[in-house]
mmCIF file of C-alpha atoms in Angstrom:
data_model
loop_
_atom_site.group_PDB
_atom_site.id
_atom_site.type_symbol
_atom_site.label_atom_id
_atom_site.label_comp_id
_atom_site.label_asym_id
_atom_site.label_seq_id
_atom_site.Cartn_x
_atom_site.Cartn_y
_atom_site.Cartn_z
ATOM 1 C CA MET A 1 -11.201 -13.940 48.701
ATOM 2 C CA ALA A 2 -9.469 -13.689 45.343
ATOM 3 C CA VAL A 3 -12.276 -11.480 44.093
ATOM 4 C CA ASP A 4 -11.972 -9.207 47.132
ATOM 5 C CA VAL A 5 -8.220 -8.840 46.615
ATOM 6 C CA LEU A 6 -8.709 -7.997 42.950
ATOM 7 C CA ALA A 7 -11.392 -5.481 43.765
ATOM 8 C CA ALA A 8 -9.158 -3.921 46.406
ATOM 9 C CA ASP A 9 -6.327 -3.547 43.954
ATOM 10 C CA PRO A 10 -7.210 -0.811 41.432
ATOM 11 C CA VAL A 11 -4.026 -1.437 39.451
ATOM 12 C CA ALA A 12 -4.903 -5.113 38.927
ATOM 13 C CA THR A 13 -8.486 -4.207 38.064
ATOM 14 C CA ARG A 14 -7.342 -1.621 35.546
ATOM 15 C CA SER A 15 -4.826 -4.051 34.033
ATOM 16 C CA THR A 16 -7.451 -6.779 33.709
ATOM 17 C CA SER A 17 -10.032 -4.492 32.130
ATOM 18 C CA SER A 18 -7.360 -3.049 29.841
ATOM 19 C CA GLY A 19 -6.369 -6.498 28.623
ATOM 20 C CA GLY A 20 -10.006 -7.471 28.119
ATOM 21 C CA GLY A 21 -10.612 -4.222 26.250
ATOM 22 C CA LEU A 22 -7.707 -4.938 23.908
ATOM 23 C CA TRP A 23 -8.901 -8.444 23.061
ATOM 24 C CA ARG A 24 -12.458 -7.188 22.611
ATOM 25 C CA TYR A 25 -11.151 -4.474 20.281
ATOM 26 C CA ILE A 26 -9.120 -7.018 18.279
ATOM 27 C CA LEU A 27 -12.155 -9.293 17.942
ATOM 28 C CA ILE A 28 -14.408 -6.439 16.795
ATOM 29 C CA ARG A 29 -11.870 -5.191 14.247
ATOM 30 C CA LEU A 30 -11.366 -8.738 12.971
ATOM 31 C CA LEU A 31 -15.103 -9.255 12.525
ATOM 32 C CA LEU A 32 -15.424 -5.911 10.722
ATOM 33 C CA ILE A 33 -13.112 -7.197 7.979
ATOM 34 C CA ILE A 34 -15.829 -9.588 6.787
ATOM 35 C CA PRO A 35 -18.545 -7.015 5.923
ATOM 36 C CA THR A 36 -15.909 -4.608 4.580
ATOM 37 C CA VAL A 37 -14.536 -7.147 2.110
ATOM 38 C CA LEU A 38 -18.043 -8.397 1.272
ATOM 39 C CA ILE A 39 -19.232 -4.894 0.378
ATOM 40 C CA LEU A 40 -16.161 -4.281 -1.777
ATOM 41 C CA VAL A 41 -16.519 -7.650 -3.539
ATOM 42 C CA THR A 42 -20.200 -6.938 -4.198
ATOM 43 C CA MET A 43 -19.493 -3.482 -5.592
ATOM 44 C CA VAL A 44 -16.720 -4.749 -7.864
ATOM 45 C CA PHE A 45 -18.811 -7.682 -9.112
ATOM 46 C CA PHE A 46 -21.858 -5.652 -10.093
ATOM 47 C CA LEU A 47 -19.829 -2.747 -11.514
ATOM 48 C CA MET A 48 -18.028 -5.234 -13.749
ATOM 49 C CA ARG A 49 -21.427 -6.492 -14.946
ATOM 50 C CA ILE A 50 -22.689 -3.064 -16.030
ATOM 51 C CA THR A 51 -21.116 -3.557 -19.476
ATOM 52 C CA GLY A 52 -22.504 -7.086 -19.768
ATOM 53 C CA ASP A 53 -20.800 -10.434 -19.328
ATOM 54 C CA PRO A 54 -16.971 -10.498 -19.297
ATOM 55 C CA ILE A 55 -16.598 -12.715 -22.363
ATOM 56 C CA THR A 56 -18.711 -10.471 -24.599
ATOM 57 C CA ALA A 57 -16.864 -7.408 -23.261
ATOM 58 C CA ALA A 58 -13.464 -8.958 -24.063
ATOM 59 C CA LEU A 59 -14.192 -10.912 -27.253
ATOM 60 C CA GLY A 60 -17.248 -9.196 -28.698
ATOM 61 C CA GLY A 61 -16.685 -8.385 -32.392
ATOM 62 C CA ARG A 62 -13.739 -10.798 -32.630
ATOM 63 C CA LEU A 63 -15.738 -14.041 -32.745
ATOM 64 C CA PRO A 64 -18.835 -15.088 -34.703
ATOM 65 C CA ALA A 65 -22.068 -14.606 -32.765
ATOM 66 C CA ALA A 66 -22.712 -18.349 -32.456
ATOM 67 C CA GLN A 67 -19.241 -19.086 -31.112
ATOM 68 C CA LEU A 68 -19.452 -16.149 -28.718
ATOM 69 C CA ALA A 69 -22.830 -17.343 -27.400
ATOM 70 C CA GLU A 70 -21.382 -20.822 -26.930
ATOM 71 C CA ARG A 71 -18.530 -19.475 -24.812
ATOM 72 C CA VAL A 72 -20.896 -17.314 -22.755
ATOM 73 C CA HIS A 73 -23.111 -20.331 -22.077
ATOM 74 C CA ALA A 74 -20.148 -22.576 -21.216
ATOM 75 C CA ALA A 75 -18.905 -20.021 -18.672
ATOM 76 C CA GLY A 76 -22.388 -19.641 -17.183
ATOM 77 C CA TYR A 77 -22.653 -15.925 -17.889
ATOM 78 C CA ASP A 78 -26.118 -16.300 -19.429
ATOM 79 C CA ARG A 79 -27.609 -17.241 -16.058
ATOM 80 C CA PRO A 80 -29.254 -14.715 -13.684
ATOM 81 C CA VAL A 81 -26.751 -12.270 -12.216
ATOM 82 C CA LEU A 82 -27.624 -13.134 -8.608
ATOM 83 C CA ILE A 83 -26.867 -16.803 -9.207
ATOM 84 C CA GLN A 84 -23.527 -15.813 -10.743
ATOM 85 C CA TYR A 85 -22.837 -13.557 -7.748
ATOM 86 C CA PHE A 86 -23.409 -16.222 -5.094
ATOM 87 C CA GLU A 87 -21.440 -18.743 -7.123
ATOM 88 C CA TYR A 88 -18.569 -16.248 -7.343
ATOM 89 C CA LEU A 89 -18.623 -15.755 -3.556
ATOM 90 C CA GLY A 90 -18.435 -19.514 -3.088
ATOM 91 C CA LYS A 91 -15.433 -19.755 -5.397
ATOM 92 C CA ILE A 92 -13.636 -16.914 -3.596
ATOM 93 C CA LEU A 93 -14.068 -18.729 -0.276
ATOM 94 C CA HIS A 94 -12.213 -21.660 -1.852
ATOM 95 C CA GLY A 95 -9.460 -19.397 -3.253
ATOM 96 C CA ASP A 96 -10.736 -19.560 -6.828
ATOM 97 C CA PHE A 97 -10.764 -16.137 -8.520
ATOM 98 C CA GLY A 98 -11.448 -17.571 -11.964
ATOM 99 C CA ASN A 99 -9.271 -17.679 -15.078
ATOM 100 C CA THR A 100 -8.248 -14.764 -17.265
ATOM 101 C CA ILE A 101 -10.116 -14.548 -20.559
ATOM 102 C CA THR A 102 -7.083 -13.444 -22.569
ATOM 103 C CA ASP A 103 -4.810 -16.420 -21.834
ATOM 104 C CA GLY A 104 -6.736 -18.710 -19.469
ATOM 105 C CA THR A 105 -4.267 -18.231 -16.607
ATOM 106 C CA PRO A 106 -5.753 -18.650 -13.100
ATOM 107 C CA VAL A 107 -6.126 -15.184 -11.576
ATOM 108 C CA LEU A 108 -4.632 -16.453 -8.312
ATOM 109 C CA GLN A 109 -1.489 -17.445 -10.202
ATOM 110 C CA VAL A 110 -1.298 -13.944 -11.702
ATOM 111 C CA LEU A 111 -1.568 -12.473 -8.213
ATOM 112 C CA LEU A 112 1.149 -14.736 -6.824
ATOM 113 C CA THR A 113 3.467 -14.182 -9.805
ATOM 114 C CA TYR A 114 3.273 -10.393 -9.988
ATOM 115 C CA GLY A 115 2.289 -9.507 -6.416
ATOM 116 C CA SER A 116 5.864 -9.788 -5.149
ATOM 117 C CA ALA A 117 6.973 -7.066 -7.587
ATOM 118 C CA THR A 118 4.340 -4.667 -6.257
ATOM 119 C CA LEU A 119 5.278 -5.558 -2.667
ATOM 120 C CA GLU A 120 8.929 -4.808 -3.426
ATOM 121 C CA LEU A 121 8.048 -1.451 -4.978
ATOM 122 C CA ALA A 122 5.798 -0.540 -2.020
ATOM 123 C CA ILE A 123 8.640 -1.270 0.431
ATOM 124 C CA TYR A 124 11.064 0.874 -1.558
ATOM 125 C CA ALA A 125 8.472 3.677 -1.685
ATOM 126 C CA LEU A 126 7.900 3.541 2.086
ATOM 127 C CA ILE A 127 11.651 3.742 2.695
ATOM 128 C CA VAL A 128 11.816 6.853 0.507
ATOM 129 C CA ALA A 129 8.731 8.328 2.199
ATOM 130 C CA PHE A 130 10.164 7.910 5.701
ATOM 131 C CA ALA A 131 13.668 9.027 4.711
ATOM 132 C CA VAL A 132 12.234 12.255 3.291
ATOM 133 C CA SER A 133 9.300 13.010 5.583
ATOM 134 C CA ILE A 134 10.732 12.337 9.054
ATOM 135 C CA PRO A 135 13.716 14.731 9.024
ATOM 136 C CA LEU A 136 11.913 17.394 6.996
ATOM 137 C CA GLY A 137 8.781 17.098 9.152
ATOM 138 C CA LEU A 138 10.868 17.616 12.292
ATOM 139 C CA VAL A 139 12.568 20.643 10.739
ATOM 140 C CA ALA A 140 9.188 22.123 9.749
ATOM 141 C CA ALA A 141 7.840 21.634 13.284
ATOM 142 C CA HIS A 142 10.926 23.102 14.934
ATOM 143 C CA ARG A 143 10.992 26.100 12.567
ATOM 144 C CA ARG A 144 7.243 26.652 12.769
ATOM 145 C CA ASP A 145 5.913 29.656 10.773
ATOM 146 C CA LYS A 146 9.401 30.531 9.543
ATOM 147 C CA TRP A 147 10.560 30.393 5.924
ATOM 148 C CA GLN A 148 11.827 26.825 6.292
ATOM 149 C CA ASP A 149 8.409 25.708 7.498
ATOM 150 C CA ALA A 150 6.580 27.542 4.711
ATOM 151 C CA SER A 151 8.904 26.126 2.041
ATOM 152 C CA LEU A 152 8.543 22.566 3.300
ATOM 153 C CA ARG A 153 4.748 22.818 3.480
ATOM 154 C CA ILE A 154 4.625 23.994 -0.129
ATOM 155 C CA MET A 155 6.890 21.108 -1.125
ATOM 156 C CA ALA A 156 4.622 18.652 0.697
ATOM 157 C CA ILE A 157 1.516 19.971 -1.071
ATOM 158 C CA LEU A 158 3.237 19.769 -4.455
ATOM 159 C CA ALA A 159 4.459 16.221 -3.761
ATOM 160 C CA TYR A 160 0.954 15.085 -2.872
ATOM 161 C CA ALA A 161 -0.968 17.031 -5.519
ATOM 162 C CA THR A 162 1.240 16.431 -8.562
ATOM 163 C CA PRO A 163 -0.036 13.488 -10.670
ATOM 164 C CA ILE A 164 2.221 10.512 -10.120
ATOM 165 C CA PHE A 165 2.547 9.711 -13.813
ATOM 166 C CA PHE A 166 3.782 13.291 -14.414
ATOM 167 C CA VAL A 167 6.382 12.922 -11.654
ATOM 168 C CA GLY A 168 7.479 9.619 -13.169
ATOM 169 C CA LEU A 169 7.810 11.041 -16.676
ATOM 170 C CA LEU A 170 9.693 14.078 -15.330
ATOM 171 C CA LEU A 171 12.134 11.868 -13.413
ATOM 172 C CA LYS A 172 12.708 9.736 -16.504
ATOM 173 C CA LEU A 173 13.269 12.815 -18.653
ATOM 174 C CA VAL A 174 15.821 14.349 -16.289
ATOM 175 C CA PHE A 175 17.736 11.360 -14.899
ATOM 176 C CA SER A 176 17.424 8.897 -17.788
ATOM 177 C CA VAL A 177 17.185 10.935 -20.984
ATOM 178 C CA TRP A 178 19.076 14.161 -20.202
ATOM 179 C CA LEU A 179 21.649 12.953 -17.672
ATOM 180 C CA GLY A 180 21.724 9.262 -18.581
ATOM 181 C CA TRP A 181 22.344 8.262 -14.972
ATOM 182 C CA LEU A 182 19.496 5.819 -14.376
ATOM 183 C CA PRO A 183 17.648 3.205 -16.472
ATOM 184 C CA VAL A 184 14.397 4.240 -18.125
ATOM 185 C CA SER A 185 12.277 1.215 -17.219
ATOM 186 C CA GLY A 186 12.180 -2.364 -15.997
ATOM 187 C CA ARG A 187 13.097 -4.064 -12.735
ATOM 188 C CA ALA A 188 16.561 -5.195 -13.831
ATOM 189 C CA SER A 189 18.721 -5.520 -16.905
ATOM 190 C CA THR A 190 18.319 -8.521 -19.202
ATOM 191 C CA LEU A 191 21.612 -10.022 -18.020
ATOM 192 C CA THR A 192 20.592 -9.778 -14.357
ATOM 193 C CA GLU A 193 17.208 -11.369 -15.049
ATOM 194 C CA LEU A 194 18.950 -14.242 -16.846
ATOM 195 C CA LEU A 195 21.272 -14.732 -13.879
ATOM 196 C CA MET A 196 18.388 -14.718 -11.386
ATOM 197 C CA SER A 197 16.467 -17.259 -13.432
ATOM 198 C CA GLY A 198 18.987 -19.764 -12.087
ATOM 199 C CA VAL A 199 17.923 -19.145 -8.460
ATOM 200 C CA SER A 200 16.096 -22.134 -7.002
ATOM 201 C CA THR A 201 12.605 -21.310 -5.643
ATOM 202 C CA PRO A 202 12.753 -17.584 -6.501
ATOM 203 C CA THR A 203 10.788 -15.238 -4.255
ATOM 204 C CA GLY A 204 9.894 -12.826 -7.056
ATOM 205 C CA ILE A 205 11.423 -10.009 -4.992
ATOM 206 C CA TYR A 206 14.426 -9.202 -7.145
ATOM 207 C CA LEU A 207 16.569 -7.775 -4.360
ATOM 208 C CA LEU A 208 16.214 -10.908 -2.225
ATOM 209 C CA ASP A 209 16.860 -13.141 -5.223
ATOM 210 C CA ALA A 210 19.954 -11.116 -6.162
ATOM 211 C CA ILE A 211 21.255 -11.366 -2.573
ATOM 212 C CA ARG A 212 20.675 -15.134 -2.623
ATOM 213 C CA LEU A 213 22.562 -15.241 -5.906
ATOM 214 C CA GLY A 214 25.497 -13.582 -4.157
ATOM 215 C CA ASP A 215 26.291 -11.350 -7.116
ATOM 216 C CA GLY A 216 27.158 -7.777 -6.127
ATOM 217 C CA ALA A 217 26.670 -6.491 -9.669
ATOM 218 C CA ALA A 218 23.165 -7.995 -9.780
ATOM 219 C CA ILE A 219 22.260 -6.410 -6.431
ATOM 220 C CA GLY A 220 23.480 -3.010 -7.627
ATOM 221 C CA ASP A 221 21.601 -3.388 -10.910
ATOM 222 C CA VAL A 222 18.319 -4.197 -9.128
ATOM 223 C CA LEU A 223 18.680 -1.230 -6.776
ATOM 224 C CA TRP A 224 19.681 1.031 -9.686
ATOM 225 C CA HIS A 225 16.466 0.170 -11.538
ATOM 226 C CA ALA A 226 14.391 0.738 -8.382
ATOM 227 C CA ILE A 227 15.495 4.326 -7.696
ATOM 228 C CA LEU A 228 13.168 6.220 -10.049
ATOM 229 C CA PRO A 229 9.994 4.167 -9.419
ATOM 230 C CA ALA A 230 10.603 4.341 -5.657
ATOM 231 C CA LEU A 231 11.097 8.118 -5.823
ATOM 232 C CA ALA A 232 7.949 8.651 -7.924
ATOM 233 C CA LEU A 233 5.746 6.614 -5.580
ATOM 234 C CA GLY A 234 7.564 7.485 -2.345
ATOM 235 C CA LEU A 235 7.346 11.262 -2.788
ATOM 236 C CA LEU A 236 3.561 10.991 -3.058
ATOM 237 C CA THR A 237 3.386 9.418 0.397
ATOM 238 C CA ALA A 238 6.169 11.607 1.791
ATOM 239 C CA GLY A 239 4.063 14.731 1.227
ATOM 240 C CA ILE A 240 1.316 13.319 3.472
ATOM 241 C CA PHE A 241 3.692 12.055 6.153
ATOM 242 C CA LEU A 242 5.628 15.348 6.275
ATOM 243 C CA ARG A 243 2.539 17.423 7.067
ATOM 244 C CA LEU A 244 1.313 14.819 9.568
ATOM 245 C CA ILE A 245 4.651 14.694 11.395
ATOM 246 C CA ARG A 246 4.835 18.493 11.474
ATOM 247 C CA THR A 247 1.336 18.868 12.937
ATOM 248 C CA ASN A 248 1.761 16.203 15.617
ATOM 249 C CA VAL A 249 5.249 17.256 16.671
ATOM 250 C CA ILE A 250 4.049 20.861 17.041
ATOM 251 C CA GLY A 251 1.295 19.536 19.316
ATOM 252 C CA THR A 252 3.685 17.566 21.504
ATOM 253 C CA LEU A 253 6.213 20.419 21.655
ATOM 254 C CA GLY A 254 3.561 22.420 23.506
ATOM 255 C CA GLN A 255 3.115 19.771 26.207
ATOM 256 C CA GLN A 256 4.141 20.452 29.802
ATOM 257 C CA TYR A 257 6.817 17.724 29.930
ATOM 258 C CA VAL A 258 8.603 19.265 26.918
ATOM 259 C CA THR A 259 8.505 22.709 28.545
ATOM 260 C CA SER A 260 9.884 21.183 31.758
ATOM 261 C CA GLY A 261 12.677 19.493 29.830
ATOM 262 C CA ARG A 262 13.581 22.766 28.133
ATOM 263 C CA SER A 263 13.740 24.532 31.521
ATOM 264 C CA ARG A 264 16.121 21.819 32.759
ATOM 265 C CA GLY A 265 18.500 22.565 29.913
ATOM 266 C CA VAL A 266 17.668 19.634 27.605
ATOM 267 C CA SER A 267 18.920 20.437 24.108
ATOM 268 C CA GLU A 268 16.423 21.400 21.403
ATOM 269 C CA TYR A 269 17.645 18.541 19.224
ATOM 270 C CA ARG A 270 16.833 15.986 21.921
ATOM 271 C CA LEU A 271 13.489 17.623 22.708
ATOM 272 C CA VAL A 272 12.400 17.470 19.084
ATOM 273 C CA THR A 273 13.802 14.062 18.094
ATOM 274 C CA LYS A 274 13.114 12.177 21.328
ATOM 275 C CA HIS A 275 10.571 13.805 23.613
ATOM 276 C CA ALA A 276 8.278 15.287 20.946
ATOM 277 C CA PHE A 277 8.691 12.857 18.036
ATOM 278 C CA ARG A 278 7.972 9.535 19.736
ATOM 279 C CA PRO A 279 4.502 10.466 21.087
ATOM 280 C CA ALA A 280 3.675 11.890 17.656
ATOM 281 C CA LEU A 281 4.247 8.471 16.056
ATOM 282 C CA ILE A 282 0.875 7.043 17.131
ATOM 283 C CA PRO A 283 -1.308 8.960 14.641
ATOM 284 C CA ILE A 284 1.352 8.424 11.974
ATOM 285 C CA ILE A 285 1.165 4.646 12.468
ATOM 286 C CA THR A 286 -2.623 4.830 12.205
ATOM 287 C CA VAL A 287 -2.499 6.787 8.954
ATOM 288 C CA MET A 288 0.047 4.349 7.535
ATOM 289 C CA GLY A 289 -2.718 1.788 7.137
ATOM 290 C CA LEU A 290 -4.703 4.212 5.009
ATOM 291 C CA GLN A 291 -1.641 4.958 2.892
ATOM 292 C CA ILE A 292 -1.369 1.315 1.839
ATOM 293 C CA ALA A 293 -4.436 1.872 -0.348
ATOM 294 C CA LEU A 294 -2.822 5.021 -1.766
ATOM 295 C CA LEU A 295 0.420 3.137 -2.451
ATOM 296 C CA LEU A 296 -1.413 0.342 -4.262
ATOM 297 C CA ALA A 297 -3.421 2.845 -6.301
ATOM 298 C CA GLY A 298 -0.280 4.795 -7.124
ATOM 299 C CA ALA A 299 1.487 1.562 -8.019
ATOM 300 C CA VAL A 300 -0.806 1.150 -11.037
ATOM 301 C CA LEU A 301 0.432 4.395 -12.603
ATOM 302 C CA THR A 302 4.013 3.998 -11.378
ATOM 303 C CA GLU A 303 4.370 0.456 -12.695
ATOM 304 C CA THR A 304 2.822 1.443 -16.008
ATOM 305 C CA THR A 305 5.123 4.464 -16.356
ATOM 306 C CA PHE A 306 8.287 2.489 -15.581
ATOM 307 C CA GLU A 307 7.157 -0.867 -17.020
ATOM 308 C CA TRP A 308 7.608 -2.375 -13.565
ATOM 309 C CA LYS A 309 5.787 -5.670 -14.066
ATOM 310 C CA GLY A 310 3.727 -5.965 -10.913
ATOM 311 C CA ILE A 311 0.033 -6.194 -10.103
ATOM 312 C CA GLY A 312 -0.562 -2.569 -11.120
ATOM 313 C CA PHE A 313 1.087 -3.108 -14.500
ATOM 314 C CA MET A 314 -0.954 -6.263 -15.136
ATOM 315 C CA LEU A 315 -4.166 -4.536 -14.019
ATOM 316 C CA ALA A 316 -3.597 -1.845 -16.653
ATOM 317 C CA GLU A 317 -2.885 -4.508 -19.285
ATOM 318 C CA TYR A 318 -6.049 -6.450 -18.456
ATOM 319 C CA LEU A 319 -8.080 -3.247 -18.524
ATOM 320 C CA LYS A 320 -6.812 -2.541 -22.043
ATOM 321 C CA ALA A 321 -7.816 -6.066 -23.059
ATOM 322 C CA ARG A 322 -11.200 -5.653 -21.300
ATOM 323 C CA ASP A 323 -10.465 -8.843 -19.385
ATOM 324 C CA PHE A 324 -12.882 -8.099 -16.570
ATOM 325 C CA VAL A 325 -12.445 -11.498 -14.900
ATOM 326 C CA ALA A 326 -8.783 -10.703 -14.269
ATOM 327 C CA VAL A 327 -9.587 -7.100 -13.296
ATOM 328 C CA GLN A 328 -12.250 -8.279 -10.861
ATOM 329 C CA GLY A 329 -9.896 -10.773 -9.202
ATOM 330 C CA ILE A 330 -7.045 -8.284 -8.872
ATOM 331 C CA VAL A 331 -9.273 -5.547 -7.432
ATOM 332 C CA VAL A 332 -10.814 -7.978 -4.923
ATOM 333 C CA MET A 333 -7.364 -9.110 -3.800
ATOM 334 C CA ILE A 334 -6.218 -5.495 -3.398
ATOM 335 C CA ALA A 335 -9.328 -4.834 -1.290
ATOM 336 C CA VAL A 336 -8.490 -7.796 0.949
ATOM 337 C CA ILE A 337 -4.879 -6.619 1.323
ATOM 338 C CA VAL A 338 -6.002 -3.109 2.296
ATOM 339 C CA ALA A 339 -8.560 -4.426 4.812
ATOM 340 C CA VAL A 340 -6.081 -6.809 6.467
ATOM 341 C CA THR A 341 -3.332 -4.161 6.545
ATOM 342 C CA ASN A 342 -5.649 -1.670 8.234
ATOM 343 C CA PHE A 343 -6.562 -4.347 10.782
ATOM 344 C CA ILE A 344 -2.883 -4.983 11.588
ATOM 345 C CA VAL A 345 -2.116 -1.264 11.861
ATOM 346 C CA ASP A 346 -5.116 -0.689 14.141
ATOM 347 C CA ILE A 347 -3.969 -3.480 16.452
ATOM 348 C CA ILE A 348 -0.438 -2.042 16.623
ATOM 349 C CA ALA A 349 -1.873 1.396 17.417
ATOM 350 C CA ALA A 350 -4.125 -0.090 20.138
ATOM 351 C CA MET A 351 -1.177 -1.860 21.753
ATOM 352 C CA ILE A 352 0.838 1.383 21.762
ATOM 353 C CA ASP A 353 -1.965 3.680 22.907
ATOM 354 C CA PRO A 354 -4.882 2.232 24.963
ATOM 355 C CA ARG A 355 -6.979 5.349 24.187
ATOM 356 C CA VAL A 356 -7.816 4.005 20.701
ATOM 357 C CA ARG A 357 -9.534 0.892 22.091
ATOM 358 C CA TYR A 358 -13.269 0.438 22.456
#
């Protein structure tokens, strides 16, 4: 009888199948993370081995041949590459990314120590990206094919196409050197860092630690140092978001319900910001997952330009030192972060819009 009632109720049937479709979609996307990460780990591992073993790459020419060979043998890098590969996979499953060659620090500790700085910078950059792209994208959509729209599209292309290190150097030149308004580099002044060293169990996110410290001057100093790096990285993403918001809002402005609202006397401001903008958010949320990879890639150049000591800064330092064990661990972790972030974003998009489900 229960089956007959369910079959007779199309709403219940649709709800049940919809829920099952969502969970099936979540399971499939979760399982797809495994081959994605495995492929990336494999590519990184073998690309790092093109130049030979990591110890010879980092220390070759600095140590006598006998001592170098001894270190290579002790680390197991003289064994067949496939054996090294499967052993490396086993270590990763246990959370062991190896130790850096330059100072012997566990790579996982490097990731935990400097990852919070990159996370903080990425959050600042996203705030800048949304603060710039949402209002300007709405203006471009509302003033479609007029001079405001053309100007904003050119700005978006320039923001996306200009090399991030050039933007960073230009911002430093104007606001730090010429005007003297903002600090040239670093995450905080020396005094602020000394004060925050007294915080018990620091998070590594300077703004949170400064708030926990309860010092208004320290909070202002942290935010002051974050302005230029956040602008350099945020404008890169803002250019993409602006064009995406413009395109999707233009599409929703042509829908029947918007036309009906306009005929009923609904103001243009409300039509654009409420009726047209909200439905246009779904593709924006989806693209956000892809932009995490762009933010992390841009963080390498941004952190290097502003000496913002995060994962990107350390990756550049380890590349200079040819410490491929550290580079390999950092790149693998970034790949995992990107894969998991895309999974989360896809699930959010599926919950908002059932059309994206399998």
